[in-house]
Protein backbone atom coordinates (compact mmCIF):
# COMPACT_ATOMS: atom_id res chain seq x y z
CA MET A 1 -2.63 -22.95 -48.66
CA ILE A 2 -6.02 -24.40 -47.74
CA GLY A 3 -8.43 -22.28 -45.72
CA THR A 4 -11.05 -24.12 -43.69
CA ASP A 5 -13.51 -22.77 -41.12
CA VAL A 6 -13.84 -25.18 -38.21
CA MET A 7 -14.88 -25.25 -34.57
CA SER A 8 -11.58 -25.54 -32.68
CA ASN A 9 -11.97 -25.79 -28.89
CA SER A 10 -15.49 -24.37 -29.24
CA SER A 11 -14.12 -21.27 -31.06
CA VAL A 12 -14.53 -20.61 -34.79
CA VAL A 13 -11.17 -20.45 -36.54
CA THR A 14 -9.82 -20.64 -40.06
CA ILE A 15 -7.11 -23.26 -40.41
CA ASP A 16 -4.55 -22.65 -43.13
CA ILE A 17 -2.39 -25.63 -44.03
CA SER A 18 0.98 -24.79 -45.53
CA PRO A 19 2.60 -26.91 -48.27
CA GLY A 20 4.82 -28.40 -45.56
CA GLY A 21 1.76 -29.56 -43.61
CA SER A 22 1.91 -26.93 -40.83
CA GLU A 23 -1.43 -25.75 -39.49
CA HIS A 24 -1.99 -22.05 -38.81
CA TYR A 25 -5.02 -21.09 -36.74
CA ILE A 26 -6.58 -17.74 -37.55
CA PRO A 27 -9.35 -16.78 -35.09
CA LYS A 28 -12.63 -15.41 -36.32
CA CYS A 29 -14.63 -13.02 -34.18
CA ASP A 30 -16.76 -9.91 -34.50
CA LEU A 31 -15.40 -7.69 -37.28
CA SER A 32 -15.30 -4.71 -34.93
CA LEU A 33 -12.72 -6.56 -32.81
CA GLN A 34 -10.48 -7.80 -35.63
CA PRO A 35 -7.29 -5.86 -36.38
CA PHE A 36 -6.53 -5.21 -40.04
CA MET A 37 -3.66 -3.88 -42.10
CA SER A 38 -3.12 -0.10 -41.90
CA GLN A 39 -5.53 0.28 -38.99
CA SER A 40 -4.64 3.44 -37.05
CA PHE A 41 -4.89 4.51 -33.42
CA LYS A 42 -4.32 7.85 -31.77
CA THR A 43 -1.87 6.42 -29.23
CA LEU A 44 0.14 3.26 -28.81
CA GLN A 45 -1.76 2.36 -25.64
CA ASP A 46 -5.04 2.54 -27.58
CA GLY A 47 -3.65 -0.01 -30.03
CA ILE A 48 -2.44 -2.33 -27.26
CA ASP A 49 -5.81 -2.12 -25.49
CA PHE A 50 -7.58 -2.91 -28.77
CA TYR A 51 -5.44 -6.00 -29.35
CA LYS A 52 -5.97 -7.07 -25.76
CA LYS A 53 -9.76 -7.02 -26.25
CA TYR A 54 -9.28 -9.01 -29.44
CA ALA A 55 -7.25 -11.62 -27.54
CA GLU A 56 -9.87 -11.81 -24.78
CA ALA A 57 -12.59 -12.52 -27.34
CA CYS A 58 -10.57 -15.08 -29.31
CA GLY A 59 -9.02 -17.03 -26.46
CA PHE A 60 -5.30 -16.35 -26.16
CA ASP A 61 -2.98 -14.39 -23.90
CA ILE A 62 -0.61 -11.66 -25.04
CA ARG A 63 2.85 -10.52 -23.97
CA LEU A 64 4.49 -7.16 -24.65
CA GLY A 65 7.57 -7.59 -26.80
CA SER A 66 10.51 -5.50 -27.93
CA THR A 67 10.44 -1.77 -28.64
CA LYS A 68 12.37 0.28 -31.19
CA ARG A 69 12.92 4.00 -30.61
CA TRP A 70 14.17 7.11 -32.36
CA LYS A 71 17.14 9.04 -31.05
CA ASP A 72 14.71 11.33 -29.20
CA ASP A 73 13.42 8.21 -27.34
CA SER A 74 10.05 8.24 -29.10
CA ILE A 75 8.70 4.80 -30.03
CA THR A 76 8.83 3.79 -33.69
CA TRP A 77 7.99 0.07 -33.45
CA LYS A 78 6.24 -1.96 -30.78
CA TYR A 79 5.78 -5.72 -30.88
CA VAL A 80 3.00 -7.54 -29.01
CA TYR A 81 3.19 -11.33 -29.09
CA CYS A 82 0.98 -14.25 -28.34
CA ASN A 83 1.92 -15.55 -24.90
CA ARG A 84 3.07 -18.83 -26.45
CA GLU A 85 5.57 -17.13 -28.76
CA GLY A 86 9.19 -18.24 -28.53
CA ASP A 87 10.83 -21.52 -27.62
CA LYS A 88 11.37 -23.23 -24.29
CA HIS A 89 14.86 -22.73 -22.87
CA ALA A 90 16.87 -25.86 -22.13
CA GLU A 91 17.71 -24.71 -18.61
CA ASP A 92 14.00 -24.80 -17.71
CA ASP A 93 14.36 -28.58 -17.35
CA PHE A 94 16.98 -28.31 -14.58
CA VAL A 95 16.21 -27.68 -10.94
CA THR A 96 19.77 -27.56 -9.60
CA GLU A 97 22.81 -25.57 -10.57
CA GLY A 98 25.81 -26.73 -8.58
CA SER A 99 24.92 -26.40 -4.91
CA VAL A 100 22.16 -23.86 -5.61
CA LYS A 101 18.62 -25.14 -6.03
CA LYS A 102 16.59 -23.47 -8.76
CA ARG A 103 12.84 -23.38 -8.95
CA ARG A 104 11.51 -25.51 -11.78
CA LYS A 105 9.95 -23.35 -14.47
CA VAL A 106 6.91 -24.48 -16.39
CA SER A 107 6.99 -23.04 -19.90
CA ASN A 108 4.05 -22.98 -22.30
CA ARG A 109 6.03 -21.58 -25.22
CA ILE A 110 5.70 -23.60 -28.40
CA GLY A 111 7.07 -21.20 -31.01
CA CYS A 112 3.73 -19.63 -31.92
CA ARG A 113 4.30 -16.74 -34.35
CA ALA A 114 1.08 -14.88 -33.64
CA ARG A 115 1.89 -11.21 -33.12
CA ILE A 116 0.97 -7.67 -33.94
CA ILE A 117 3.36 -4.86 -34.86
CA PHE A 118 2.58 -1.23 -34.17
CA LYS A 119 4.49 1.20 -36.37
CA HIS A 120 4.63 4.93 -35.81
CA SER A 121 3.53 6.87 -38.89
CA ALA A 122 4.06 10.45 -39.98
CA ALA A 123 0.53 11.32 -38.92
CA ASP A 124 1.28 10.51 -35.28
CA THR A 125 -0.77 7.34 -35.42
CA TYR A 126 0.12 3.68 -35.03
CA VAL A 127 -0.36 1.28 -37.91
CA VAL A 128 -1.25 -2.36 -37.27
CA GLU A 129 0.31 -5.25 -39.14
CA HIS A 130 -1.60 -8.36 -38.14
CA ARG A 131 -0.33 -11.96 -38.33
CA HIS A 132 -1.84 -14.74 -36.28
CA SER A 133 -1.61 -18.54 -36.22
CA HIS A 134 -2.59 -20.28 -33.01
CA PRO A 135 -4.94 -22.97 -31.68
CA LEU A 136 -7.35 -21.25 -29.37
CA VAL A 137 -8.56 -21.86 -25.85
CA ALA A 138 -12.05 -23.29 -25.45
CA ASP A 139 -14.77 -20.85 -24.43
CA TYR A 140 -15.17 -22.60 -21.08
CA PHE A 141 -11.49 -22.05 -20.20
CA LYS A 142 -11.16 -18.46 -21.44
CA LYS A 143 -11.81 -17.21 -17.92
CA TYR A 144 -8.53 -18.82 -16.80
CA LEU A 145 -6.43 -16.87 -19.27
CA LYS A 146 -4.28 -14.29 -17.56
CA ILE A 147 -5.72 -11.59 -19.78
CA ASN A 148 -9.24 -12.33 -18.46
CA ARG A 149 -8.37 -12.68 -14.77
CA ASN A 150 -8.86 -9.67 -12.58
CA LEU A 151 -8.40 -9.12 -8.85
CA SER A 152 -10.86 -6.35 -8.10
CA PHE A 153 -11.15 -4.36 -4.89
CA VAL A 154 -13.74 -6.89 -3.71
CA HIS A 155 -11.23 -9.74 -4.10
CA GLN A 156 -8.45 -7.79 -2.41
CA ASN A 157 -10.62 -6.76 0.53
CA PHE A 158 -11.86 -10.33 0.99
CA VAL A 159 -8.32 -11.75 1.02
CA LEU A 160 -7.24 -9.05 3.49
CA ASN A 161 -10.12 -9.83 5.86
CA CYS A 162 -9.36 -13.55 5.66
CA ALA A 163 -5.70 -12.87 6.41
CA ARG A 164 -6.74 -10.92 9.50
CA ALA A 165 -8.72 -13.97 10.61
CA ASN A 166 -5.67 -16.20 9.97
CA ILE A 167 -7.36 -17.91 7.00
CA GLY A 168 -4.99 -19.14 4.30
CA PRO A 169 -5.31 -18.12 0.64
CA MET A 170 -6.70 -21.44 -0.67
CA LYS A 171 -9.33 -21.69 2.04
CA CYS A 172 -10.10 -18.04 1.33
CA TYR A 173 -10.50 -18.93 -2.37
CA ARG A 174 -12.99 -21.69 -1.54
CA LEU A 175 -14.89 -19.37 0.80
CA PHE A 176 -15.16 -16.76 -1.95
CA LYS A 177 -16.50 -19.45 -4.27
CA GLU A 178 -19.26 -20.17 -1.77
CA VAL A 179 -20.09 -16.46 -1.58
CA VAL A 180 -20.41 -15.95 -5.36
CA GLY A 181 -21.93 -19.38 -6.06
CA SER A 182 -19.37 -21.19 -8.23
CA TYR A 183 -15.77 -21.15 -9.41
CA LEU A 184 -17.01 -19.79 -12.74
CA SER A 185 -18.05 -16.58 -10.98
CA VAL A 186 -14.86 -16.05 -8.95
CA GLY A 187 -13.07 -14.27 -11.79
CA CYS A 188 -9.56 -15.49 -10.93
CA THR A 189 -7.69 -18.59 -9.81
CA GLY A 190 -6.39 -19.93 -6.52
CA SER A 191 -2.87 -18.95 -7.61
CA ASP A 192 -4.03 -15.33 -7.89
CA PHE A 193 -5.27 -15.51 -4.30
CA LYS A 194 -1.94 -16.96 -3.17
CA ASN A 195 0.02 -14.28 -5.01
CA LEU A 196 -2.10 -11.53 -3.47
CA SER A 197 -1.63 -13.04 -0.01
CA ARG A 198 2.13 -13.10 -0.66
CA ASP A 199 2.06 -9.43 -1.68
CA LEU A 200 0.15 -8.51 1.46
CA ARG A 201 2.80 -10.21 3.59
CA ALA A 202 5.54 -8.40 1.68
CA TYR A 203 3.72 -5.11 2.26
CA VAL A 204 4.00 -5.42 6.05
CA THR A 205 7.61 -6.64 5.96
CA GLY A 206 9.64 -4.40 8.25
CA VAL A 207 6.67 -3.41 10.43
CA ASP A 208 5.19 -6.84 11.17
CA ALA A 209 7.03 -7.08 14.51
CA GLN A 210 5.61 -3.74 15.62
CA ILE A 211 2.13 -4.90 14.61
CA ILE A 212 2.49 -7.93 16.90
CA LEU A 213 3.70 -5.81 19.81
CA ASP A 214 0.87 -3.31 19.37
CA LYS A 215 -1.66 -6.14 19.52
CA LEU A 216 -0.08 -7.60 22.64
CA PHE A 217 -0.08 -4.21 24.38
CA LEU A 218 -3.78 -3.82 23.56
CA ARG A 219 -4.43 -7.32 24.87
CA ARG A 220 -2.69 -6.51 28.15
CA GLU A 221 -4.74 -3.32 28.55
CA ALA A 222 -7.96 -5.27 28.03
CA CYS A 223 -6.87 -8.18 30.25
CA PRO A 224 -4.61 -7.27 33.21
CA GLY A 225 -3.77 -10.95 33.77
CA PHE A 226 -2.20 -11.23 30.32
CA PHE A 227 1.62 -11.27 30.39
CA PHE A 228 4.21 -10.88 27.66
CA ASP A 229 7.85 -9.92 27.35
CA TYR A 230 10.15 -9.37 24.39
CA PHE A 231 13.73 -8.54 23.47
CA VAL A 232 14.99 -6.24 20.69
CA ASP A 233 18.64 -6.30 19.60
CA LYS A 234 20.89 -3.32 18.86
CA ASP A 235 19.62 -3.21 15.26
CA ASP A 236 16.06 -2.77 16.55
CA ARG A 237 15.03 -6.24 15.40
CA LEU A 238 12.70 -8.43 17.42
CA ARG A 239 14.71 -11.44 18.59
CA ARG A 240 12.28 -13.19 20.92
CA ILE A 241 8.87 -12.74 22.46
CA PHE A 242 6.95 -14.77 25.05
CA TRP A 243 3.35 -14.51 26.20
CA ALA A 244 0.83 -16.23 28.48
CA ASP A 245 -2.84 -15.52 29.14
CA PRO A 246 -4.48 -15.83 32.60
CA ILE A 247 -5.57 -19.44 32.03
CA SER A 248 -2.05 -20.47 30.98
CA ARG A 249 -0.56 -18.79 34.04
CA ARG A 250 -3.08 -20.54 36.30
CA ASN A 251 -2.26 -23.87 34.64
CA TYR A 252 1.43 -23.33 35.36
CA HIS A 253 0.74 -22.43 38.98
CA VAL A 254 -1.21 -25.68 39.50
CA PHE A 255 0.45 -28.16 37.11
CA GLY A 256 3.87 -26.61 36.47
CA ASP A 257 5.97 -29.30 38.15
CA VAL A 258 7.06 -30.55 34.72
CA VAL A 259 7.32 -28.27 31.68
CA SER A 260 7.73 -29.48 28.12
CA PHE A 261 8.44 -27.33 25.09
CA ASP A 262 8.79 -28.11 21.40
CA ALA A 263 10.86 -25.75 19.25
CA THR A 264 10.65 -27.67 15.98
CA TYR A 265 7.98 -25.55 14.27
CA SER A 266 9.46 -22.69 12.24
CA THR A 267 7.32 -19.90 10.81
CA ASN A 268 8.27 -16.58 9.22
CA ARG A 269 11.96 -17.10 10.05
CA LEU A 270 11.16 -17.43 13.78
CA ILE A 271 10.75 -20.61 15.80
CA PHE A 272 7.42 -21.10 17.53
CA ALA A 273 7.88 -22.73 20.95
CA PRO A 274 4.78 -23.73 22.96
CA PHE A 275 5.28 -24.56 26.65
CA THR A 276 2.98 -27.35 27.81
CA GLY A 277 2.38 -29.77 30.66
CA LYS A 278 -0.22 -32.26 31.92
CA ASP A 279 -3.06 -31.75 34.35
CA ASN A 280 -4.24 -34.27 36.95
CA HIS A 281 -6.31 -36.03 34.26
CA GLY A 282 -3.28 -36.53 32.02
CA LYS A 283 -4.50 -34.02 29.46
CA ILE A 284 -2.22 -31.48 27.78
CA VAL A 285 -2.45 -27.92 29.10
CA THR A 286 -0.67 -24.82 27.84
CA PHE A 287 1.60 -22.74 30.06
CA GLY A 288 2.63 -20.16 27.46
CA ALA A 289 4.24 -19.73 24.07
CA GLY A 290 7.05 -17.87 22.40
CA LEU A 291 8.69 -16.91 19.14
CA VAL A 292 12.48 -17.11 19.19
CA SER A 293 15.16 -16.54 16.56
CA GLY A 294 17.33 -19.46 17.68
CA GLU A 295 17.51 -22.50 19.93
CA ASP A 296 20.43 -21.59 22.20
CA ASN A 297 20.14 -20.81 25.91
CA GLU A 298 20.35 -17.06 25.33
CA GLU A 299 17.13 -17.02 23.35
CA TYR A 300 15.20 -18.52 26.27
CA ALA A 301 16.78 -16.35 28.98
């Protein structure tokens, strides 16, 4: 095999070329970060954390692999792989299965054999066996590796405040970029913001209807002219809700000869139905709005 030190993607690596012509990329970094044969750690988690720091410095992601245990359930072997280990499954190319639509999966697996094996020794330590062959990520793009992305409390609080102001995750991401100065300083990606926003919505699932009602009750206390009404079924689920502020009610009193409503906009499994009309200048005015679970007559009664 031929060993050559080169700059690959702005990272120093040693490229070994096998007799069959295959290239194996071995990253080079600070010696204090490099794993070596028979290296020991007090706990398995210490070893995993060490390898994670090594991956961060070299420019690749890791994935926890299989585990072998003794009969007493103690761990004897633990595999940690490069994130691009394994092969792409054939079914990843299909988006339909019969009448069921499947989400297309994007796989970055190319059969990389980079891995580390932690073996439990008699001295209650973990021994490292290190093998790595992988083209590395450029220094500029290391921040986009999953291992380097982090949603801190600052990120989470910012996304939460934007959600309260009805600001979507991508606009929130761009706003955060303006706050910190550049995308390089954000520390995560737009997908991370979208995933966090999704988790926040999932967190309030089951109580979101009560949150809406509480806000409408507070609004009515602050503004006596504000009106709303709602219906809850026998399973205590919100089926429909309608509301109108003082201006909308005044518009209806003056221009309510003809009422138009559009129930084609669906959001959060409910249909949003605005009630509108025209004033004496031909401009659209709002009479009220509602969220309904269906489009039959009962839902509007």
